[in-house]
XYZ file of C-alpha atoms in Angstrom:
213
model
C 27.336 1.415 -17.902
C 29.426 -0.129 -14.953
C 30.914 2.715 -13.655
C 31.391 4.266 -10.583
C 27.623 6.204 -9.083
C 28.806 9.999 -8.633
C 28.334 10.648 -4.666
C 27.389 14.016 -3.014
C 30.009 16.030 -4.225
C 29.798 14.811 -7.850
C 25.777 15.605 -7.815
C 26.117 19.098 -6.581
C 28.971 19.998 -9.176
C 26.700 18.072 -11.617
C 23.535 20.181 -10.803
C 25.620 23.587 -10.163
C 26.610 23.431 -13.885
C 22.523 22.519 -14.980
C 21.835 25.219 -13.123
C 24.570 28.203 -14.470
C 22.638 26.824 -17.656
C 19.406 27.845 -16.306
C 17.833 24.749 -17.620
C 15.020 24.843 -15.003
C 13.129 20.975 -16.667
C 16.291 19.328 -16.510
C 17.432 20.841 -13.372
C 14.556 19.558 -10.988
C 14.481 16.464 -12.672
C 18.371 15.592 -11.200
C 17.488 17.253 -7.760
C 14.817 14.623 -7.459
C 17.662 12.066 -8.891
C 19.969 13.464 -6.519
C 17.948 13.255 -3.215
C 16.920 9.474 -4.689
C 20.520 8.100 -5.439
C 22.363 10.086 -2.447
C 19.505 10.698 0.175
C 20.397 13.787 0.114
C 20.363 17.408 -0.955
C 22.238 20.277 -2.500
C 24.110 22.393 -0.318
C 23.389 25.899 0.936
C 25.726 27.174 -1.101
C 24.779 25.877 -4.369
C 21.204 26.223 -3.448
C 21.720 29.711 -3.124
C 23.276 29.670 -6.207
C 20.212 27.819 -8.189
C 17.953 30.836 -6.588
C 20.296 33.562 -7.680
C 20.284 31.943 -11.781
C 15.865 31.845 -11.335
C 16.216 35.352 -9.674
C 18.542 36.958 -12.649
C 14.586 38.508 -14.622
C 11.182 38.059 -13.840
C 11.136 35.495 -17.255
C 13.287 33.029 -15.635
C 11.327 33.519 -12.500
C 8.197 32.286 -14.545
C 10.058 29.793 -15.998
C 11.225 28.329 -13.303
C 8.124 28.195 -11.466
C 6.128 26.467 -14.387
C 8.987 24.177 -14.375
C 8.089 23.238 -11.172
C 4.911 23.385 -11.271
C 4.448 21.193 -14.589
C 7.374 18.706 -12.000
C 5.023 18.456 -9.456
C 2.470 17.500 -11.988
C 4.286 14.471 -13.170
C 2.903 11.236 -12.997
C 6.460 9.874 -12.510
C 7.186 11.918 -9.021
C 7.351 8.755 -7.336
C 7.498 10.238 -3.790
C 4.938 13.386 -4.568
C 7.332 15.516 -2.827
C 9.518 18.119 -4.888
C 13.440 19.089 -4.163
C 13.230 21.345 -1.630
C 15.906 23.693 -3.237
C 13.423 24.093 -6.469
C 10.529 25.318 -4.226
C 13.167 27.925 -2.223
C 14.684 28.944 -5.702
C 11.016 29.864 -6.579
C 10.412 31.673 -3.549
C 13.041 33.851 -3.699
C 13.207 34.569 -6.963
C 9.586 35.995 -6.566
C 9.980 37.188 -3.897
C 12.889 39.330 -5.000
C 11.723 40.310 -8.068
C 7.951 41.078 -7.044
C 7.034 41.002 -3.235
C 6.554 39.052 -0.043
C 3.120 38.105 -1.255
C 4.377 36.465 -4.179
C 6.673 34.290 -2.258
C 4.102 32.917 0.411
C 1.671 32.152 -2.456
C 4.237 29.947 -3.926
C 4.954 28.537 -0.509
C 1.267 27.460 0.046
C 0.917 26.139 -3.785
C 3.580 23.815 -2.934
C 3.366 23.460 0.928
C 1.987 19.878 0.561
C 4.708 18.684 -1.726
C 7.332 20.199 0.473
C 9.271 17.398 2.114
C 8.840 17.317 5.718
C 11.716 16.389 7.086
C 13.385 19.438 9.617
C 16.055 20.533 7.322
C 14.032 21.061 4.541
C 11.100 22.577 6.434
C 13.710 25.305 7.924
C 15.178 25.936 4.979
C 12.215 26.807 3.040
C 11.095 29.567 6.097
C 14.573 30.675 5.890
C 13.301 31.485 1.992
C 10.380 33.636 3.341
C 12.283 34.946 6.075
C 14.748 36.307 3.581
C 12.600 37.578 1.158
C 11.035 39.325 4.249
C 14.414 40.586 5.360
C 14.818 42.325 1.650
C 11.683 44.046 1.558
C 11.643 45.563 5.574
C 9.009 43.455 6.164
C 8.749 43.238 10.235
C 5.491 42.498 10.152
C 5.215 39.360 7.555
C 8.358 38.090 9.521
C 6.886 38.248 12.901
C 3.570 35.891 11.691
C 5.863 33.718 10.169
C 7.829 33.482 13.377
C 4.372 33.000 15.154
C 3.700 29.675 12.693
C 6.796 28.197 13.272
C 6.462 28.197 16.760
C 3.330 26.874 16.648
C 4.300 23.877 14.123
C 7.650 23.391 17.017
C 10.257 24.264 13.892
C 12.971 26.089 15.974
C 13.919 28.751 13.627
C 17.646 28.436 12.477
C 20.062 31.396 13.081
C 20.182 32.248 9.320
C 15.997 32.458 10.092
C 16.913 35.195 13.032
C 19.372 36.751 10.952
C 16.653 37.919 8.250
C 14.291 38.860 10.725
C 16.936 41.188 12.543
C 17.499 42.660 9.082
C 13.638 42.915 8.515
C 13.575 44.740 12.097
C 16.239 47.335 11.077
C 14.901 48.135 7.667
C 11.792 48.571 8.911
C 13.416 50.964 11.661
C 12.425 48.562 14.484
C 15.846 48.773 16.162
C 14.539 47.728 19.908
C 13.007 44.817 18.433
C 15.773 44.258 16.274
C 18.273 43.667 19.271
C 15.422 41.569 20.559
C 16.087 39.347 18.126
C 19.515 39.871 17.988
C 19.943 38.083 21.225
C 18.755 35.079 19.788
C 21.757 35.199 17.440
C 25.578 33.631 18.687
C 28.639 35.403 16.902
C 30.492 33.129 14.651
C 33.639 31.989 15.516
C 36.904 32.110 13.245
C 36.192 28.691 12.206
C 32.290 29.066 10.674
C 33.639 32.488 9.371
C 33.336 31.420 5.620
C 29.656 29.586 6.127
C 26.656 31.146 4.455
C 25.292 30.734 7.837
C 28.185 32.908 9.238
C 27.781 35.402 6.669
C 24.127 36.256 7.337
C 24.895 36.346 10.782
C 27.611 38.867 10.537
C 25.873 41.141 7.804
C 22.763 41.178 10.322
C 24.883 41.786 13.146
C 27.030 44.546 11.403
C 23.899 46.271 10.296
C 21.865 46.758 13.651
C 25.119 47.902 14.973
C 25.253 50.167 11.747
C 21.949 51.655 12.228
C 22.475 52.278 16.551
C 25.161 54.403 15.767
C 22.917 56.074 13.452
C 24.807 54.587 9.930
């Protein structure tokens, strides 16, 4: 009808309740609607949240990925890209629930339909990173650090943040302070930011681990 468009607010509540539905079809469907009406995406928060519903069993992990996958598919994906928060839901779900390996094959299935624009480039290596960070994996985290630098994405501080954790689990604790230098201590004002969060948990668990936690 002639009502009022929602905006970017109204979107994200719209697709946070699709996605506490787990309605994977539906939900990439108004991601792509949502980046087309608003030119924009979901937040960090709520993509966080659409990751957490795929990562809940290893069937809604499936699901969601052939959800995407038959998406991508789709004659009608006018811009042949898909959301960005539907490939990093995918990635960590997999990764979570079966291993880094998992997670970068999903990353290079979709790679090419990943849109290219910074912010969604980062946020999808702050996916693997993560995934690394959960499994110890120093090693997986250090290539991927490699790429980046070589494609000139400067890796966010949420992207340092999992690789300290990957250092510590993977009892790397020189390195991990490395890396840790690369990382600025939030302020009372970005306290309640996902970004701030990660930041603090990775901080609070190299210092953890020096004192031998």
């Amino acid at each position: 009808g002639g009502g009022v468009k929602p905006d970017w607010r109204g979107w994200s509540a719209y697709i946070l309740a699709i996605a506490n539905s787990a309605k994977f079809e539906k939900l990439w469907h108004a991601l792509e609607d949502m980046r087309v009406e608003v030119r924009a995406e979901v937040s960090s928060q709520v993509c966080e949240a659409i990751a957490s519903t795929a990562s809940v069993n290893r069937l809604k992990a499936r699901d969601a990925l052939q959800q995407l996958r038959t998406f991508a598919a789709s004659p009608s994906l006018d811009s042949g890209k898909v959301p960005t928060a539907a490939v990093i839901a995918c990635i960590s779900a997999h990764g979570r629930l079966d291993s880094p390996k998992a997670a970068f094959e999903i990353h290079d299935e979709f790679k090419d339909k990943i849109h290219a624009d910074s912010r969604s480039q980062s946020a999808v290596f702050e996916a693997l990173l993560g995934v690394c960070a959960l499994h110890g994996r120093l090693d997986v985290a250090s290539v991927t650090l490699a790429y980046l630098s070589n494609e000139e994405i400067a890796p966010s501080q949420v992207s340092y943040a999992y690789i300290v954790t990957a250092a510590v689990r993977a009892g790397e604790l020189d390195k991990a302070q490395e890396f840790a230098a690369n990382l600025k201590a939030p302020d009372a004002d970005q306290g309640g930011t996902l970004e701030a969060q990660r930041v603090k948990r990775a901080l609070e668990m190299l210092a953890m681990a020096q004192r031998g936690g």
